[in-house]
mmCIF file of N, CA and C in Angstrom:
data_model
loop_
_atom_site.group_PDB
_atom_site.id
_atom_site.type_symbol
_atom_site.label_atom_id
_atom_site.label_comp_id
_atom_site.label_asym_id
_atom_site.label_seq_id
_atom_site.Cartn_x
_atom_site.Cartn_y
_atom_site.Cartn_z
ATOM 1 N N UNK A 1 2.211 -15.506 11.636
ATOM 2 C CA UNK A 1 2.284 -14.066 11.572
ATOM 3 C C UNK A 1 0.874 -13.512 11.394
ATOM 4 N N UNK A 2 0.616 -12.403 12.060
ATOM 5 C CA UNK A 2 -0.654 -11.705 11.891
ATOM 6 C C UNK A 2 -0.529 -10.841 10.641
ATOM 7 N N UNK A 3 -1.474 -11.001 9.745
ATOM 8 C CA UNK A 3 -1.475 -10.320 8.455
ATOM 9 C C UNK A 3 -2.702 -9.421 8.424
ATOM 10 N N UNK A 4 -2.505 -8.109 8.428
ATOM 11 C CA UNK A 4 -3.597 -7.152 8.553
ATOM 12 C C UNK A 4 -3.789 -6.407 7.237
ATOM 13 N N UNK A 5 -4.999 -6.402 6.738
ATOM 14 C CA UNK A 5 -5.322 -5.656 5.533
ATOM 15 C C UNK A 5 -5.610 -4.203 5.870
ATOM 16 N N UNK A 6 -4.974 -3.316 5.161
ATOM 17 C CA UNK A 6 -5.196 -1.869 5.288
ATOM 18 C C UNK A 6 -5.858 -1.436 3.990
ATOM 19 N N UNK A 7 -7.136 -1.109 4.055
ATOM 20 C CA UNK A 7 -7.885 -0.839 2.836
ATOM 21 C C UNK A 7 -8.798 0.361 3.006
ATOM 22 N N UNK A 8 -9.268 0.868 1.904
ATOM 23 C CA UNK A 8 -10.178 2.012 1.916
ATOM 24 C C UNK A 8 -10.174 2.681 0.567
ATOM 25 N N UNK A 9 -11.101 3.572 0.379
ATOM 26 C CA UNK A 9 -11.232 4.268 -0.889
ATOM 27 C C UNK A 9 -10.193 5.367 -1.058
ATOM 28 N N UNK A 10 -10.292 6.074 -2.167
ATOM 29 C CA UNK A 10 -9.392 7.182 -2.472
ATOM 30 C C UNK A 10 -9.534 8.240 -1.381
ATOM 31 N N UNK A 11 -8.393 8.751 -0.925
ATOM 32 C CA UNK A 11 -8.327 9.828 0.081
ATOM 33 C C UNK A 11 -8.901 9.410 1.432
ATOM 34 N N UNK A 12 -8.869 8.111 1.725
ATOM 35 C CA UNK A 12 -9.389 7.642 3.010
ATOM 36 C C UNK A 12 -8.324 7.603 4.098
ATOM 37 N N UNK A 13 -7.055 7.837 3.725
ATOM 38 C CA UNK A 13 -5.990 7.861 4.724
ATOM 39 C C UNK A 13 -5.100 6.637 4.748
ATOM 40 N N UNK A 14 -5.215 5.763 3.753
ATOM 41 C CA UNK A 14 -4.380 4.553 3.722
ATOM 42 C C UNK A 14 -2.893 4.894 3.724
ATOM 43 N N UNK A 15 -2.494 5.830 2.889
ATOM 44 C CA UNK A 15 -1.067 6.185 2.803
ATOM 45 C C UNK A 15 -0.573 6.800 4.098
ATOM 46 N N UNK A 16 -1.388 7.623 4.714
ATOM 47 C CA UNK A 16 -1.017 8.219 6.001
ATOM 48 C C UNK A 16 -0.866 7.135 7.055
ATOM 49 N N UNK A 17 -1.838 6.242 7.116
ATOM 50 C CA UNK A 17 -1.782 5.145 8.086
ATOM 51 C C UNK A 17 -0.567 4.250 7.823
ATOM 52 N N UNK A 18 -0.300 3.954 6.552
ATOM 53 C CA UNK A 18 0.854 3.116 6.202
ATOM 54 C C UNK A 18 2.150 3.788 6.646
ATOM 55 N N UNK A 19 2.241 5.094 6.435
ATOM 56 C CA UNK A 19 3.434 5.827 6.857
ATOM 57 C C UNK A 19 3.633 5.776 8.357
ATOM 58 N N UNK A 20 2.567 5.928 9.103
ATOM 59 C CA UNK A 20 2.651 5.856 10.570
ATOM 60 C C UNK A 20 3.080 4.455 10.997
ATOM 61 N N UNK A 21 2.503 3.443 10.381
ATOM 62 C CA UNK A 21 2.868 2.058 10.712
ATOM 63 C C UNK A 21 4.343 1.798 10.427
ATOM 64 N N UNK A 22 4.835 2.306 9.311
ATOM 65 C CA UNK A 22 6.264 2.145 8.986
ATOM 66 C C UNK A 22 7.133 2.852 10.020
ATOM 67 N N UNK A 23 6.730 4.068 10.420
ATOM 68 C CA UNK A 23 7.483 4.798 11.448
ATOM 69 C C UNK A 23 7.512 4.022 12.765
ATOM 70 N N UNK A 24 6.487 3.256 13.006
ATOM 71 C CA UNK A 24 6.421 2.442 14.226
ATOM 72 C C UNK A 24 7.225 1.152 14.096
ATOM 73 N N UNK A 25 7.779 0.905 12.915
ATOM 74 C CA UNK A 25 8.613 -0.264 12.709
ATOM 75 C C UNK A 25 7.920 -1.464 12.087
ATOM 76 N N UNK A 26 6.672 -1.301 11.704
ATOM 77 C CA UNK A 26 5.948 -2.407 11.074
ATOM 78 C C UNK A 26 6.266 -2.476 9.588
ATOM 79 N N UNK A 27 6.188 -3.653 9.045
ATOM 80 C CA UNK A 27 6.315 -3.843 7.605
ATOM 81 C C UNK A 27 4.962 -3.596 6.966
ATOM 82 N N UNK A 28 4.980 -2.831 5.864
ATOM 83 C CA UNK A 28 3.767 -2.570 5.102
ATOM 84 C C UNK A 28 4.076 -2.903 3.650
ATOM 85 N N UNK A 29 3.338 -3.835 3.109
ATOM 86 C CA UNK A 29 3.485 -4.214 1.711
ATOM 87 C C UNK A 29 2.398 -3.470 0.939
ATOM 88 N N UNK A 30 2.813 -2.672 -0.026
ATOM 89 C CA UNK A 30 1.922 -1.801 -0.785
ATOM 90 C C UNK A 30 1.549 -2.478 -2.104
ATOM 91 N N UNK A 31 0.287 -2.825 -2.249
ATOM 92 C CA UNK A 31 -0.181 -3.533 -3.450
ATOM 93 C C UNK A 31 0.043 -2.714 -4.717
ATOM 94 N N UNK A 32 -0.150 -1.401 -4.635
ATOM 95 C CA UNK A 32 0.060 -0.566 -5.829
ATOM 96 C C UNK A 32 1.524 -0.591 -6.255
ATOM 97 N N UNK A 33 2.420 -0.538 -5.294
ATOM 98 C CA UNK A 33 3.849 -0.590 -5.604
ATOM 99 C C UNK A 33 4.219 -1.946 -6.204
ATOM 100 N N UNK A 34 3.683 -3.002 -5.637
ATOM 101 C CA UNK A 34 3.942 -4.349 -6.166
ATOM 102 C C UNK A 34 3.408 -4.451 -7.592
ATOM 103 N N UNK A 35 2.228 -3.894 -7.836
ATOM 104 C CA UNK A 35 1.644 -3.945 -9.187
ATOM 105 C C UNK A 35 2.527 -3.231 -10.198
ATOM 106 N N UNK A 36 3.155 -2.142 -9.793
ATOM 107 C CA UNK A 36 4.084 -1.451 -10.700
ATOM 108 C C UNK A 36 5.333 -2.303 -10.927
ATOM 109 N N UNK A 37 5.819 -2.945 -9.886
ATOM 110 C CA UNK A 37 7.045 -3.746 -9.992
ATOM 111 C C UNK A 37 6.876 -4.951 -10.909
ATOM 112 N N UNK A 38 5.711 -5.596 -10.869
ATOM 113 C CA UNK A 38 5.539 -6.823 -11.658
ATOM 114 C C UNK A 38 5.427 -6.563 -13.157
ATOM 115 N N UNK A 39 5.213 -5.297 -13.546
ATOM 116 C CA UNK A 39 5.176 -4.955 -14.973
ATOM 117 C C UNK A 39 6.249 -3.916 -15.319
ATOM 118 N N UNK A 40 7.290 -3.853 -14.508
ATOM 119 C CA UNK A 40 8.391 -2.919 -14.769
ATOM 120 C C UNK A 40 9.155 -3.357 -16.016
ATOM 121 N N UNK A 41 9.922 -2.420 -16.565
ATOM 122 C CA UNK A 41 10.728 -2.710 -17.757
ATOM 123 C C UNK A 41 11.588 -3.947 -17.520
ATOM 124 N N UNK A 42 11.571 -4.838 -18.510
ATOM 125 C CA UNK A 42 12.399 -6.038 -18.455
ATOM 126 C C UNK A 42 11.800 -7.216 -17.713
ATOM 127 N N UNK A 43 10.600 -7.068 -17.159
ATOM 128 C CA UNK A 43 10.007 -8.174 -16.395
ATOM 129 C C UNK A 43 9.167 -9.078 -17.292
ATOM 130 N N UNK A 44 9.010 -10.332 -16.884
ATOM 131 C CA UNK A 44 8.100 -11.224 -17.619
ATOM 132 C C UNK A 44 6.669 -10.677 -17.631
ATOM 133 N N UNK A 45 6.267 -9.984 -16.569
ATOM 134 C CA UNK A 45 4.929 -9.401 -16.522
ATOM 135 C C UNK A 45 4.718 -8.383 -17.625
ATOM 136 N N UNK A 46 5.717 -7.539 -17.843
ATOM 137 C CA UNK A 46 5.601 -6.564 -18.928
ATOM 138 C C UNK A 46 5.510 -7.277 -20.267
ATOM 139 N N UNK A 47 6.268 -8.328 -20.444
ATOM 140 C CA UNK A 47 6.203 -9.080 -21.705
ATOM 141 C C UNK A 47 4.800 -9.643 -21.932
ATOM 142 N N UNK A 48 4.160 -10.119 -20.869
ATOM 143 C CA UNK A 48 2.795 -10.638 -20.997
ATOM 144 C C UNK A 48 1.819 -9.527 -21.391
ATOM 145 N N UNK A 49 1.999 -8.346 -20.800
ATOM 146 C CA UNK A 49 1.132 -7.216 -21.128
ATOM 147 C C UNK A 49 1.346 -6.795 -22.581
ATOM 148 N N UNK A 50 2.604 -6.784 -23.022
ATOM 149 C CA UNK A 50 2.897 -6.444 -24.424
ATOM 150 C C UNK A 50 2.249 -7.460 -25.366
ATOM 151 N N UNK A 51 2.335 -8.746 -25.012
ATOM 152 C CA UNK A 51 1.717 -9.769 -25.855
ATOM 153 C C UNK A 51 0.209 -9.578 -25.950
ATOM 154 N N UNK A 52 -0.399 -9.142 -24.851
ATOM 155 C CA UNK A 52 -1.851 -8.985 -24.831
ATOM 156 C C UNK A 52 -2.322 -7.693 -25.487
ATOM 157 N N UNK A 53 -1.525 -6.618 -25.376
ATOM 158 C CA UNK A 53 -1.996 -5.304 -25.807
ATOM 159 C C UNK A 53 -1.142 -4.662 -26.894
ATOM 160 N N UNK A 54 -0.021 -5.267 -27.230
ATOM 161 C CA UNK A 54 0.831 -4.737 -28.288
ATOM 162 C C UNK A 54 1.869 -3.747 -27.777
ATOM 163 N N UNK A 55 2.922 -3.540 -28.554
ATOM 164 C CA UNK A 55 4.020 -2.663 -28.137
ATOM 165 C C UNK A 55 3.646 -1.189 -28.076
ATOM 166 N N UNK A 56 2.492 -0.820 -28.608
ATOM 167 C CA UNK A 56 2.086 0.589 -28.563
ATOM 168 C C UNK A 56 1.774 1.077 -27.148
ATOM 169 N N UNK A 57 1.689 0.177 -26.177
ATOM 170 C CA UNK A 57 1.432 0.591 -24.794
ATOM 171 C C UNK A 57 2.734 0.908 -24.050
ATOM 172 N N UNK A 58 3.855 0.872 -24.778
ATOM 173 C CA UNK A 58 5.149 1.209 -24.168
ATOM 174 C C UNK A 58 5.469 2.684 -24.347
ATOM 175 N N UNK A 59 6.291 3.211 -23.445
ATOM 176 C CA UNK A 59 6.817 4.562 -23.603
ATOM 177 C C UNK A 59 7.619 4.620 -24.885
ATOM 178 N N UNK A 60 7.507 5.700 -25.606
ATOM 179 C CA UNK A 60 8.177 5.824 -26.895
ATOM 180 C C UNK A 60 9.626 6.261 -26.789
ATOM 181 N N UNK A 61 10.027 6.855 -25.695
ATOM 182 C CA UNK A 61 11.321 7.538 -25.638
ATOM 183 C C UNK A 61 12.308 6.980 -24.616
ATOM 184 N N UNK A 62 12.233 5.707 -24.290
ATOM 185 C CA UNK A 62 13.129 5.169 -23.268
ATOM 186 C C UNK A 62 14.163 4.189 -23.810
ATOM 187 N N UNK A 63 14.377 4.145 -25.089
ATOM 188 C CA UNK A 63 15.386 3.260 -25.641
ATOM 189 C C UNK A 63 15.062 1.798 -25.421
ATOM 190 N N UNK A 64 16.098 0.959 -25.286
ATOM 191 C CA UNK A 64 15.880 -0.483 -25.168
ATOM 192 C C UNK A 64 15.189 -0.896 -23.876
ATOM 193 N N UNK A 65 15.247 -0.072 -22.836
ATOM 194 C CA UNK A 65 14.600 -0.417 -21.563
ATOM 195 C C UNK A 65 13.236 0.258 -21.465
ATOM 196 N N UNK A 66 12.500 0.215 -22.555
ATOM 197 C CA UNK A 66 11.197 0.876 -22.587
ATOM 198 C C UNK A 66 10.259 0.265 -21.562
ATOM 199 N N UNK A 67 9.569 1.144 -20.875
ATOM 200 C CA UNK A 67 8.609 0.700 -19.878
ATOM 201 C C UNK A 67 7.189 0.959 -20.319
ATOM 202 N N UNK A 68 6.299 0.574 -19.489
ATOM 203 C CA UNK A 68 4.878 0.709 -19.738
ATOM 204 C C UNK A 68 4.473 2.181 -19.701
ATOM 205 N N UNK A 69 3.699 2.595 -20.673
ATOM 206 C CA UNK A 69 3.095 3.919 -20.658
ATOM 207 C C UNK A 69 1.726 3.741 -20.000
ATOM 208 N N UNK A 70 1.658 4.035 -18.728
ATOM 209 C CA UNK A 70 0.450 3.779 -17.947
ATOM 210 C C UNK A 70 -0.762 4.547 -18.477
ATOM 211 N N UNK A 71 -0.544 5.749 -18.955
ATOM 212 C CA UNK A 71 -1.665 6.535 -19.479
ATOM 213 C C UNK A 71 -2.240 5.876 -20.736
ATOM 214 N N UNK A 72 -1.362 5.440 -21.635
ATOM 215 C CA UNK A 72 -1.853 4.769 -22.851
ATOM 216 C C UNK A 72 -2.644 3.514 -22.497
ATOM 217 N N UNK A 73 -2.101 2.737 -21.566
ATOM 218 C CA UNK A 73 -2.784 1.505 -21.180
ATOM 219 C C UNK A 73 -4.105 1.821 -20.482
ATOM 220 N N UNK A 74 -4.101 2.796 -19.594
ATOM 221 C CA UNK A 74 -5.333 3.180 -18.893
ATOM 222 C C UNK A 74 -6.396 3.649 -19.882
ATOM 223 N N UNK A 75 -5.989 4.470 -20.839
ATOM 224 C CA UNK A 75 -6.947 4.950 -21.848
ATOM 225 C C UNK A 75 -7.563 3.779 -22.609
ATOM 226 N N UNK A 76 -6.778 2.748 -22.785
ATOM 227 C CA UNK A 76 -7.254 1.585 -23.542
ATOM 228 C C UNK A 76 -8.182 0.688 -22.727
ATOM 229 N N UNK A 77 -7.903 0.497 -21.444
ATOM 230 C CA UNK A 77 -8.648 -0.509 -20.676
ATOM 231 C C UNK A 77 -9.788 0.034 -19.827
ATOM 232 N N UNK A 78 -9.700 1.270 -19.364
ATOM 233 C CA UNK A 78 -10.681 1.703 -18.374
ATOM 234 C C UNK A 78 -12.050 2.054 -18.947
ATOM 235 N N UNK A 79 -12.189 2.098 -20.244
ATOM 236 C CA UNK A 79 -13.503 2.299 -20.847
ATOM 237 C C UNK A 79 -13.978 1.049 -21.576
ATOM 238 N N UNK A 80 -13.226 -0.030 -21.412
ATOM 239 C CA UNK A 80 -13.551 -1.301 -22.070
ATOM 240 C C UNK A 80 -13.412 -2.425 -21.046
ATOM 241 N N UNK A 81 -14.514 -2.823 -20.431
ATOM 242 C CA UNK A 81 -14.457 -3.828 -19.357
ATOM 243 C C UNK A 81 -13.745 -5.124 -19.737
ATOM 244 N N UNK A 82 -13.893 -5.570 -20.977
ATOM 245 C CA UNK A 82 -13.232 -6.826 -21.375
ATOM 246 C C UNK A 82 -11.714 -6.649 -21.430
ATOM 247 N N UNK A 83 -11.260 -5.475 -21.834
ATOM 248 C CA UNK A 83 -9.815 -5.190 -21.856
ATOM 249 C C UNK A 83 -9.274 -5.078 -20.432
ATOM 250 N N UNK A 84 -10.052 -4.466 -19.546
ATOM 251 C CA UNK A 84 -9.649 -4.364 -18.145
ATOM 252 C C UNK A 84 -9.541 -5.753 -17.523
ATOM 253 N N UNK A 85 -10.508 -6.612 -17.801
ATOM 254 C CA UNK A 85 -10.450 -7.991 -17.277
ATOM 255 C C UNK A 85 -9.216 -8.719 -17.803
ATOM 256 N N UNK A 86 -8.877 -8.489 -19.064
ATOM 257 C CA UNK A 86 -7.688 -9.115 -19.644
ATOM 258 C C UNK A 86 -6.433 -8.644 -18.897
ATOM 259 N N UNK A 87 -6.318 -7.334 -18.669
ATOM 260 C CA UNK A 87 -5.172 -6.800 -17.936
ATOM 261 C C UNK A 87 -5.126 -7.361 -16.515
ATOM 262 N N UNK A 88 -6.267 -7.366 -15.845
ATOM 263 C CA UNK A 88 -6.320 -7.891 -14.474
ATOM 264 C C UNK A 88 -5.946 -9.371 -14.425
ATOM 265 N N UNK A 89 -6.311 -10.123 -15.473
ATOM 266 C CA UNK A 89 -5.979 -11.562 -15.486
ATOM 267 C C UNK A 89 -4.472 -11.786 -15.602
ATOM 268 N N UNK A 90 -3.766 -10.789 -16.089
ATOM 269 C CA UNK A 90 -2.309 -10.864 -16.163
ATOM 270 C C UNK A 90 -1.692 -10.361 -14.869
ATOM 271 N N UNK A 91 -2.103 -9.175 -14.441
ATOM 272 C CA UNK A 91 -1.436 -8.493 -13.329
ATOM 273 C C UNK A 91 -1.793 -9.084 -11.969
ATOM 274 N N UNK A 92 -3.057 -9.383 -11.730
ATOM 275 C CA UNK A 92 -3.458 -9.842 -10.395
ATOM 276 C C UNK A 92 -2.735 -11.109 -9.935
ATOM 277 N N UNK A 93 -2.603 -12.144 -10.770
ATOM 278 C CA UNK A 93 -1.849 -13.319 -10.312
ATOM 279 C C UNK A 93 -0.376 -12.998 -10.007
ATOM 280 N N UNK A 94 0.209 -12.095 -10.783
ATOM 281 C CA UNK A 94 1.599 -11.716 -10.535
ATOM 282 C C UNK A 94 1.733 -10.964 -9.211
ATOM 283 N N UNK A 95 0.774 -10.091 -8.941
ATOM 284 C CA UNK A 95 0.779 -9.353 -7.676
ATOM 285 C C UNK A 95 0.588 -10.332 -6.517
ATOM 286 N N UNK A 96 -0.358 -11.234 -6.665
ATOM 287 C CA UNK A 96 -0.629 -12.210 -5.599
ATOM 288 C C UNK A 96 0.628 -13.010 -5.274
ATOM 289 N N UNK A 97 1.319 -13.471 -6.304
ATOM 290 C CA UNK A 97 2.543 -14.247 -6.097
ATOM 291 C C UNK A 97 3.621 -13.395 -5.424
ATOM 292 N N UNK A 98 3.813 -12.168 -5.896
ATOM 293 C CA UNK A 98 4.837 -11.293 -5.315
ATOM 294 C C UNK A 98 4.512 -10.959 -3.867
ATOM 295 N N UNK A 99 3.253 -10.750 -3.555
ATOM 296 C CA UNK A 99 2.856 -10.453 -2.173
ATOM 297 C C UNK A 99 3.083 -11.673 -1.291
ATOM 298 N N UNK A 100 2.752 -12.848 -1.792
ATOM 299 C CA UNK A 100 3.005 -14.072 -1.019
ATOM 300 C C UNK A 100 4.500 -14.232 -0.732
ATOM 301 N N UNK A 101 5.342 -13.908 -1.719
ATOM 302 C CA UNK A 101 6.787 -13.989 -1.524
ATOM 303 C C UNK A 101 7.264 -12.951 -0.508
ATOM 304 N N UNK A 102 6.709 -11.744 -0.577
ATOM 305 C CA UNK A 102 7.078 -10.693 0.376
ATOM 306 C C UNK A 102 6.636 -11.073 1.786
ATOM 307 N N UNK A 103 5.460 -11.647 1.891
ATOM 308 C CA UNK A 103 4.956 -12.093 3.192
ATOM 309 C C UNK A 103 5.855 -13.195 3.754
ATOM 310 N N UNK A 104 6.248 -14.140 2.917
ATOM 311 C CA UNK A 104 7.145 -15.223 3.348
ATOM 312 C C UNK A 104 8.482 -14.652 3.815
ATOM 313 N N UNK A 105 8.966 -13.624 3.129
ATOM 314 C CA UNK A 105 10.230 -12.988 3.525
ATOM 315 C C UNK A 105 10.095 -12.333 4.895
ATOM 316 N N UNK A 106 8.951 -11.738 5.157
ATOM 317 C CA UNK A 106 8.720 -11.113 6.463
ATOM 318 C C UNK A 106 8.672 -12.174 7.570
ATOM 319 N N UNK A 107 8.056 -13.297 7.274
ATOM 320 C CA UNK A 107 8.011 -14.404 8.242
ATOM 321 C C UNK A 107 9.426 -14.905 8.511
ATOM 322 N N UNK A 108 10.214 -15.046 7.452
ATOM 323 C CA UNK A 108 11.593 -15.510 7.592
ATOM 324 C C UNK A 108 12.413 -14.549 8.454
ATOM 325 N N UNK A 109 12.102 -13.255 8.379
ATOM 326 C CA UNK A 109 12.789 -12.255 9.203
ATOM 327 C C UNK A 109 12.352 -12.315 10.661
ATOM 328 N N UNK A 110 11.333 -13.105 10.938
ATOM 329 C CA UNK A 110 10.841 -13.223 12.302
ATOM 330 C C UNK A 110 9.761 -12.225 12.669
ATOM 331 N N UNK A 111 9.203 -11.561 11.690
ATOM 332 C CA UNK A 111 8.134 -10.596 11.964
ATOM 333 C C UNK A 111 6.906 -11.333 12.491
ATOM 334 N N UNK A 112 6.254 -10.729 13.446
ATOM 335 C CA UNK A 112 5.039 -11.332 14.000
ATOM 336 C C UNK A 112 3.778 -10.669 13.464
ATOM 337 N N UNK A 113 3.957 -9.498 12.799
ATOM 338 C CA UNK A 113 2.817 -8.788 12.239
ATOM 339 C C UNK A 113 3.288 -7.978 11.032
ATOM 340 N N UNK A 114 2.463 -7.949 10.003
ATOM 341 C CA UNK A 114 2.730 -7.117 8.831
ATOM 342 C C UNK A 114 1.396 -6.639 8.282
ATOM 343 N N UNK A 115 1.448 -5.567 7.516
ATOM 344 C CA UNK A 115 0.247 -4.953 6.961
ATOM 345 C C UNK A 115 0.294 -5.014 5.438
ATOM 346 N N UNK A 116 -0.880 -5.171 4.852
ATOM 347 C CA UNK A 116 -1.028 -5.216 3.405
ATOM 348 C C UNK A 116 -1.898 -4.046 2.991
ATOM 349 N N UNK A 117 -1.285 -3.038 2.385
ATOM 350 C CA UNK A 117 -1.964 -1.824 1.925
ATOM 351 C C UNK A 117 -2.509 -2.113 0.539
ATOM 352 N N UNK A 118 -3.830 -2.291 0.466
ATOM 353 C CA UNK A 118 -4.456 -2.712 -0.786
ATOM 354 C C UNK A 118 -5.817 -2.022 -0.938
ATOM 355 N N UNK A 119 -5.973 -1.199 -1.987
ATOM 356 C CA UNK A 119 -7.217 -0.450 -2.147
ATOM 357 C C UNK A 119 -8.450 -1.326 -2.364
ATOM 358 N N UNK A 120 -8.329 -2.399 -3.092
ATOM 359 C CA UNK A 120 -9.501 -3.211 -3.470
ATOM 360 C C UNK A 120 -9.483 -4.573 -2.797
ATOM 361 N N UNK A 121 -9.241 -4.596 -1.502
ATOM 362 C CA UNK A 121 -9.129 -5.860 -0.771
ATOM 363 C C UNK A 121 -10.392 -6.702 -0.907
ATOM 364 N N UNK A 122 -11.533 -6.120 -0.736
ATOM 365 C CA UNK A 122 -12.779 -6.881 -0.775
ATOM 366 C C UNK A 122 -13.342 -6.985 -2.189
ATOM 367 N N UNK A 123 -13.114 -5.941 -2.997
ATOM 368 C CA UNK A 123 -13.667 -5.927 -4.339
ATOM 369 C C UNK A 123 -12.980 -6.927 -5.257
ATOM 370 N N UNK A 124 -11.677 -7.152 -5.086
ATOM 371 C CA UNK A 124 -10.937 -8.033 -5.983
ATOM 372 C C UNK A 124 -10.430 -9.248 -5.244
#
């Protein structure tokens, strides 16, 4: 299968291009969406993030299915490079595995081409 990276900076048109590709019938795997899924409420990824950063990074008002409070976590990691590296060391391998599984599923469906929408393709 041909695997095409769709990358670019903020407001460069990645989402627009991804939408057009989907309308054309192509599969587009969105790295940002996968990153949210791997740390969703109830996932092992979220448990790893809680172990690393504590339960205070969870939403306060969601009952037993509490999810990640992205703003709290962002405030904690984006001004502290070592904390960001810690978060990335948890999330990036999970994203990589989930993307590999999604790619394998596309191959199993008989797809000959798929796109990977990923903002930091070369940087990370």
